[in-house]
XYZ file of C-alpha atoms in Angstrom:
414
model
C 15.724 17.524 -19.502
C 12.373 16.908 -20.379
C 11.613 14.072 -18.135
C 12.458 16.206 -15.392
C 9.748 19.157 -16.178
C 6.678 17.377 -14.856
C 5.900 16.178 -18.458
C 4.632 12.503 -19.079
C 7.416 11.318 -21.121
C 5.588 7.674 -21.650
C 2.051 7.031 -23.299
C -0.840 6.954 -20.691
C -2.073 3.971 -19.566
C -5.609 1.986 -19.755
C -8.061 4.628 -18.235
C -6.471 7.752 -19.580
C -5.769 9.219 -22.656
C -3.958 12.581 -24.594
C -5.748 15.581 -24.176
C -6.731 16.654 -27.520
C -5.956 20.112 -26.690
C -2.779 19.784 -25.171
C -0.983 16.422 -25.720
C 1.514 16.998 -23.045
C -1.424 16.482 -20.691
C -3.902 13.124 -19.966
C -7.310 13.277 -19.254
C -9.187 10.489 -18.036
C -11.638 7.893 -20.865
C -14.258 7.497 -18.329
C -15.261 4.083 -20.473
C -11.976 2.456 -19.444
C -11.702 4.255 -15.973
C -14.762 2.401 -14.990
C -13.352 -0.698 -15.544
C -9.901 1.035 -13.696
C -12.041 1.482 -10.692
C -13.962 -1.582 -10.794
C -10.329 -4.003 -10.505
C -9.672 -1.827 -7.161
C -12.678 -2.201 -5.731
C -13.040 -5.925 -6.753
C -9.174 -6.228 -4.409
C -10.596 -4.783 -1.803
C -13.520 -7.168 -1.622
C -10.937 -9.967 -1.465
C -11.208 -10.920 -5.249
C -8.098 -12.267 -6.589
C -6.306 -11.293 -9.703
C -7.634 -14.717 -11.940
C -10.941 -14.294 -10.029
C -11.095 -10.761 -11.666
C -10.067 -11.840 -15.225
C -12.183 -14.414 -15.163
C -15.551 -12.220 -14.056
C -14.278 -9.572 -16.954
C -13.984 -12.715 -19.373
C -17.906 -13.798 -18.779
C -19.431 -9.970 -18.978
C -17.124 -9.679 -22.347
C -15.428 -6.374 -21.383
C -12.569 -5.332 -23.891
C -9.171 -6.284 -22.677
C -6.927 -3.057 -22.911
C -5.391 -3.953 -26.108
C -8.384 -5.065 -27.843
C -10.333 -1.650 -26.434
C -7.059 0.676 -27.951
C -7.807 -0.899 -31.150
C -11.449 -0.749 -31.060
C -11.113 3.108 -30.056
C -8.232 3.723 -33.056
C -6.208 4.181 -30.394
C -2.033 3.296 -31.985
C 0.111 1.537 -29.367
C 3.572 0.285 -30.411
C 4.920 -3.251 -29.976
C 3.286 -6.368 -31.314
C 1.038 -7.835 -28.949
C -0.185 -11.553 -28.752
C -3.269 -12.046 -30.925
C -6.093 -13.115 -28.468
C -9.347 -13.148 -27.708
C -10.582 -9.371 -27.279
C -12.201 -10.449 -23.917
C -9.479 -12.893 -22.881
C -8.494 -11.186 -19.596
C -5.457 -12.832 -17.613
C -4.304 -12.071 -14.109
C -1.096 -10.228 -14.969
C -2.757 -7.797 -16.637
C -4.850 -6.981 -13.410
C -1.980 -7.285 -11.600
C -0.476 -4.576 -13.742
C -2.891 -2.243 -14.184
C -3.079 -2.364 -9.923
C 0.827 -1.325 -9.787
C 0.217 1.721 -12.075
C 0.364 4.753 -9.541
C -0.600 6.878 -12.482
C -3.889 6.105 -11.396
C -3.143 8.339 -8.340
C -3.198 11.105 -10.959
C 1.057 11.468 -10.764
C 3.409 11.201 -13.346
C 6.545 8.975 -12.985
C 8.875 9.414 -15.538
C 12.422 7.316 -16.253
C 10.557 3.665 -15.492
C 12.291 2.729 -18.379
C 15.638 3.582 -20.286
C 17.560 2.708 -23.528
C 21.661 2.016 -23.426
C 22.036 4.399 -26.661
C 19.848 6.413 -29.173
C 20.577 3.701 -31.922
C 19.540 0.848 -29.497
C 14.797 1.314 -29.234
C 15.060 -1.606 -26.673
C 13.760 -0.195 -23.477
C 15.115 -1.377 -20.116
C 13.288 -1.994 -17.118
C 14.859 0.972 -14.117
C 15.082 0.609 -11.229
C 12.313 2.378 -8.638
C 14.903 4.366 -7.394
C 15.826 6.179 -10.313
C 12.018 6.739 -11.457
C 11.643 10.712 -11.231
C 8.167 11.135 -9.693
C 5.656 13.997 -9.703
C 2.358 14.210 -7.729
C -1.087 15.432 -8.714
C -0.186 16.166 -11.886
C -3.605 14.824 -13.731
C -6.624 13.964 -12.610
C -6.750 10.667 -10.489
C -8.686 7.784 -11.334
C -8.064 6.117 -7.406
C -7.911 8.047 -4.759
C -4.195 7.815 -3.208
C -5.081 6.252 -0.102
C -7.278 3.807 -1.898
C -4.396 2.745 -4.050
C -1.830 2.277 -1.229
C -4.310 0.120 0.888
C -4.483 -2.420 -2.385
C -0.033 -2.201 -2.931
C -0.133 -3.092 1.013
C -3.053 -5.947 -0.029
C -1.180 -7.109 -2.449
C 1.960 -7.343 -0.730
C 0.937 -10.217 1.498
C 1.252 -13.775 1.138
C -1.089 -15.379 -1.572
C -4.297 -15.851 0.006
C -4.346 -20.181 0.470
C -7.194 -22.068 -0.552
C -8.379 -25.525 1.254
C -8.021 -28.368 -1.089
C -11.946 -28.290 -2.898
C -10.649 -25.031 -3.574
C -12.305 -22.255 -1.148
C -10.517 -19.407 0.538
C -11.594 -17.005 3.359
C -11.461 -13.180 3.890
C -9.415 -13.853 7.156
C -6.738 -15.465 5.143
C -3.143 -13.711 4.319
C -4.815 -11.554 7.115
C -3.877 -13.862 10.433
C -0.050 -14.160 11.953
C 0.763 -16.446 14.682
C 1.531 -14.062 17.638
C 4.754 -16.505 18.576
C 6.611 -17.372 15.440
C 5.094 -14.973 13.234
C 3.889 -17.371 10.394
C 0.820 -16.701 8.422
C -2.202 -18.558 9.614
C -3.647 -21.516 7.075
C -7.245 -22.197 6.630
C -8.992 -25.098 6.800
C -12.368 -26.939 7.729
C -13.305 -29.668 9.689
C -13.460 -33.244 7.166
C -16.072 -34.765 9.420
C -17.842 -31.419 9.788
C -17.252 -29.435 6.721
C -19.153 -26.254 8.761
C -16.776 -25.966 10.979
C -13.878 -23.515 9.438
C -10.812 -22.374 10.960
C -7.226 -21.199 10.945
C -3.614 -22.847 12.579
C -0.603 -21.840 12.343
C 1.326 -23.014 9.675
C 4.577 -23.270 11.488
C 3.190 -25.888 13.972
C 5.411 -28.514 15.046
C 2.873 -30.932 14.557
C 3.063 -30.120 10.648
C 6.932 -30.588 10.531
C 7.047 -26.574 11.572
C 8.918 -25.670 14.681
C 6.148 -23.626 16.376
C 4.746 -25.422 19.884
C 0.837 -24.316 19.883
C -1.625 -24.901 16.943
C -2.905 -21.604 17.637
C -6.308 -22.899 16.490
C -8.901 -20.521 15.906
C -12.706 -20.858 14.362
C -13.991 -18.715 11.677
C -17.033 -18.275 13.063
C -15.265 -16.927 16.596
C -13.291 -14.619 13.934
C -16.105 -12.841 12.864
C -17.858 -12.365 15.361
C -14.883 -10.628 17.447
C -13.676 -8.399 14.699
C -17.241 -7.829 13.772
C -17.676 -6.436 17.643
C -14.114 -4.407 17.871
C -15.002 -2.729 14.813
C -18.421 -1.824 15.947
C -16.481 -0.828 19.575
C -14.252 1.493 17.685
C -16.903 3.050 15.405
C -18.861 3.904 18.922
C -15.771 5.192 19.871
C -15.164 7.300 16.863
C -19.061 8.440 17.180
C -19.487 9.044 21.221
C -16.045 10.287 21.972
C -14.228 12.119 19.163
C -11.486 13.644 20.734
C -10.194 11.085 22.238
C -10.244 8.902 18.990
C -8.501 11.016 17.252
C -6.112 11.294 19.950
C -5.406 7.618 20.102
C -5.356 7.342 16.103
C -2.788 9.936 15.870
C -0.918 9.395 19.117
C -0.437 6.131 17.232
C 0.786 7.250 13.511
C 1.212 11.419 13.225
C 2.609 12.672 16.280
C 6.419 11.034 15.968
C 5.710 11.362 12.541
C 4.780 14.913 12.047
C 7.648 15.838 14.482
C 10.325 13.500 12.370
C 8.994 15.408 9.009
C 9.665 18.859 10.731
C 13.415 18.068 10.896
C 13.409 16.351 7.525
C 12.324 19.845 6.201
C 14.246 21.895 8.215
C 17.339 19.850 6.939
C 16.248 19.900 3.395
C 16.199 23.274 3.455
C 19.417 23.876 4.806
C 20.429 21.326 1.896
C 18.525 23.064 -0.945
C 20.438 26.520 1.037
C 23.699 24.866 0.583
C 23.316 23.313 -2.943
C 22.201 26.850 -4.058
C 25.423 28.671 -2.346
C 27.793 26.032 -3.916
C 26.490 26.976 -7.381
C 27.366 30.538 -6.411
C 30.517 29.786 -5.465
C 31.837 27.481 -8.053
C 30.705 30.242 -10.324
C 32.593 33.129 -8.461
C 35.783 30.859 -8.454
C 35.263 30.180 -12.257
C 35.462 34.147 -12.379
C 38.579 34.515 -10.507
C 40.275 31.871 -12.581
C 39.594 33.486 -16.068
C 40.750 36.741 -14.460
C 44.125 35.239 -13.142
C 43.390 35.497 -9.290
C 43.835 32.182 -8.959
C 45.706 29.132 -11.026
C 44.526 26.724 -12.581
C 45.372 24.192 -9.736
C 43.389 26.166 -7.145
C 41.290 26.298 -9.441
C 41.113 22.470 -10.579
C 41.309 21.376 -6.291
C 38.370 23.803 -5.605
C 35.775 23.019 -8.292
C 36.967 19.069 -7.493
C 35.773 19.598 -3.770
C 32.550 21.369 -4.323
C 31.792 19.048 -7.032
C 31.986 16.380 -4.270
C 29.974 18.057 -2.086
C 27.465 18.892 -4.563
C 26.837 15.477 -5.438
C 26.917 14.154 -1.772
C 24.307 16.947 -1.342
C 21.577 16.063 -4.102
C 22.138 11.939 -3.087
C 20.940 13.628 0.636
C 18.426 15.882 -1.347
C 16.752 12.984 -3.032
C 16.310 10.625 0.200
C 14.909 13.581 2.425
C 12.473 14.504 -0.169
C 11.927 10.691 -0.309
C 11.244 9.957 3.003
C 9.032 13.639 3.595
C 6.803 12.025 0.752
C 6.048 8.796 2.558
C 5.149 10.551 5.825
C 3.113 13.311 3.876
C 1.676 9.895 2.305
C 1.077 7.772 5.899
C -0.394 11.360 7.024
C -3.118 10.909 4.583
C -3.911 7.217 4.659
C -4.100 8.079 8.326
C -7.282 10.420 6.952
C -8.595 8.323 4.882
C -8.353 5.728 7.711
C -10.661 8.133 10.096
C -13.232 8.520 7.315
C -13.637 4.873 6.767
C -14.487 4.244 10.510
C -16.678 6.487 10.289
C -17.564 5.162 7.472
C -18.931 1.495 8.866
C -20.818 3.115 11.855
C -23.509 1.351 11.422
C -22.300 -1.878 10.113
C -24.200 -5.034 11.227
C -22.367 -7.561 9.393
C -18.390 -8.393 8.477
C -17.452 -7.989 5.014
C -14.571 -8.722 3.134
C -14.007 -5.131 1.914
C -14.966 -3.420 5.390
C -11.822 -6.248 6.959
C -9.734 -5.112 3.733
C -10.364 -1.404 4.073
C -9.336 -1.258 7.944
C -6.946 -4.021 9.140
C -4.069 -4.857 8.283
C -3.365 -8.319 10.248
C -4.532 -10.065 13.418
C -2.443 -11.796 15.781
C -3.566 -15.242 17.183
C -2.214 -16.096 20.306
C -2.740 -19.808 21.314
C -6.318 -20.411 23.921
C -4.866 -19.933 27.495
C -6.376 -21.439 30.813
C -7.104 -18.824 33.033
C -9.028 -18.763 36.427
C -10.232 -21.946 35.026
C -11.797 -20.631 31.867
C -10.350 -21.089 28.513
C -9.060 -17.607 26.713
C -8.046 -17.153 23.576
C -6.796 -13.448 22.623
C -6.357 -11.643 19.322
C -4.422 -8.266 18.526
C -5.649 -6.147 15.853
C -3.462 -4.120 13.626
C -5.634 -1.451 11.754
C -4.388 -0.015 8.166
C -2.349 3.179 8.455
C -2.200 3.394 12.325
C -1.226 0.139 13.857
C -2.691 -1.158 17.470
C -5.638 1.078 18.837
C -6.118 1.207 22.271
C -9.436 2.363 23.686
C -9.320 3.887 27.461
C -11.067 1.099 30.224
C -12.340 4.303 31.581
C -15.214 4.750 29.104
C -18.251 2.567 29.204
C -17.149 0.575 25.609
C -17.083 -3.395 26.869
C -15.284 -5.715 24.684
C -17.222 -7.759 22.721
C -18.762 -10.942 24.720
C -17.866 -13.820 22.195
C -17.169 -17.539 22.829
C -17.299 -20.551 21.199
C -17.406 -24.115 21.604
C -14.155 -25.836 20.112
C -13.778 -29.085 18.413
C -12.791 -30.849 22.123
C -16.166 -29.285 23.375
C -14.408 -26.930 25.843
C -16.046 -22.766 26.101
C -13.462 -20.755 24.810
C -13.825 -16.965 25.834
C -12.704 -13.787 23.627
C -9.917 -11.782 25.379
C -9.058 -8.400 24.205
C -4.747 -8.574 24.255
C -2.664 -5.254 25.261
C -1.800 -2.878 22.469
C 1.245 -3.873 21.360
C 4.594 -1.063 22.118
């Protein structure tokens, strides 16, 4: 079957197009790759999907449509007339679920009940046939999984004149698990800061506020990145033990047996084809009837099928490790990346962590705590040895009561 061979069985989308020498193949239209690129990078900066259309819509860049027609490029369907430059949000939202971009091919995304019927039917992921590295990628892989994970959060909540934070979709309350709401201060508008949105007080059914300021926020993350990029820099080896002692070492050891067990699948699957066919022999030679026959074939049939079901969730689940293995890469590199970062940005916070928990200011010894757990992308909880001379960072702020509250790194979580 030809969707089955590796070859594209669909038209490529916005930021590729046919090779001319081989139209089996795409190649990427570096015009409308740029723009590709430029919607990824804009998500990892924090920049919603309308906040994107709407930048595209005041530069007066081509939507795809009206580019396809510009370049004489034929596309079936009818399509809405509109503005050429009339970008909307769900056409950035699309073009940042297209894993094509990744440079794979994933064929079967759609299917049609009969030959006579040209409506095409949305498939389910499961049944999409996928192949990797097939063209050239516009995103690199990791890059593209970091914005799916991005965009898989809760919509990121604006305070009523209509401003939003990079913390936000980003904080969970460490004891009910909600998201974390922003907000600022209506007698002092500089003041900015996060609760939980499950707080009792709020008709939720969480007992602490777990308030937190912005400006404490930033200056904590700010300093835990910076710790771990000293880490990274001054002690190597044992960063990279901690990052993968974290995310590769169960990981890689799980994948071994996946493979091992694949094989002795793929081994199986193969010896059943031999031996349906050596049984097919004996019938048409009379060694044995048509009922052995019939009850044999039945059986192996069975098992066959049972077998590629198995086949098709090892290979599955070996591709998302193979996958976490290199986010887990990509997640190194990026560390090292921000070395020498001196300020918090919304794509540095994108590009390494994945949430924060808040736990709600404690009193301890007399001094007023409040601790934070940071998840990073890929690799979860990093915990840096108390042997090595890398302090936590020194932060505290006054709250709105007046009262010092201290920064207090919390345990890795198990």
């Amino acid at each position: 079957m030809k969707g089955n061979s590796g070859e594209p069985m669909g038209l490529p989308p916005y930021g590729y197009i046919k090779d001319p020498n081989n139209p089996k193949h795409w190649v990427i239209d570096e015009e409308a790759a740029q723009v590709v690129r430029r919607i990824f990078d804009m998500t990892l900066e924090g920049f919603g999907t309308e906040q994107i259309a709407t930048q595209f819509e005041k530069e007066g860049i081509l939507t795809p449509q009206a580019y396809w027609i510009q370049k004489g490029i034929g596309r079936p369907g009818r399509s809405k007339i509109r503005p050429a430059t009339k970008w909307n949000g769900s056409t950035i939202t699309h073009l940042l679920y297209q894993q094509e971009y990744c440079g794979d091919v994933l064929n079967f995304k759609t299917y049609s009940k009969s030959y006579k019927n040209k409506k095409r039917i949305h498939n389910d992921p499961e049944n999409w046939v996928v192949f990797q590295d097939v063209h050239e990628p516009i995103i690199e892989r990791a890059v593209f999984e970091q914005v799916q994970q991005k965009r898989g959060k809760m919509r990121k909540r604006r305070t009523s004149n209509g401003e939003h934070n990079m913390f936000s979709g980003l904080l969970v309350c460490a004891d009910c698990g909600c998201n974390l709401h922003f907000h600022f201060n209506q007698g002092n508008p500089e003041i900015k800061y996060f609760n939980c949105s499950n707080y009792k007080g709020n008709r939720g059914t969480c007992q602490s506020t777990h308030y937190i300021r912005v400006d404490f926020l930033e200056e904590v993350v700010l300093g835990e990145i910076r710790r771990l990029t000293k880490f990274a820099s001054l002690y190597e080896d044992d960063f990279l033990k901690a990052v993968i002692g974290h995310s590769q070492q169960a990981d890689e050891a799980d994948r071994k047996l996946k493979e091992k067990e694949l094989k002795a699948l793929l081994a199986r699957d193969e010896e059943l084809d031999g031996l349906f066919e050596r049984i097919y022999e004996d019938n048409v030679s009379g060694k044995i009837s048509d009922e052995r026959f019939s009850r044999m074939s039945r059986r192996y049939e069975d098992e066959q099928k049972e077998l590629t079901e198995k086949i098709k969730q090892l290979r599955s689940e070996i591709e998302k490790q193979s996958s976490r293995t290199m986010t887990t890469d990509m997640f190194i590199s990026l560390v090292r990346k921000y070395t020498r970062a001196k300020k918090l940005t919304p794509r540095m916070l994108n590009e390494l962590v994945e949430k924060i928990e808040v736990f709600n200011a404690e009193k301890v010894n007399g001094v007023w705590e409040q601790r934070l757990r940071i998840h990073y992308n890929c690799v979860g909880t990093i915990e840096i040895p108390s042997a090595l001379p890398l302090p936590t960072p020194d932060v505290s702020v006054n709250t709105r009561k007046g009262v010092v509250v201290n920064y207090a790194p919390c345990d890795v979580a198990i």
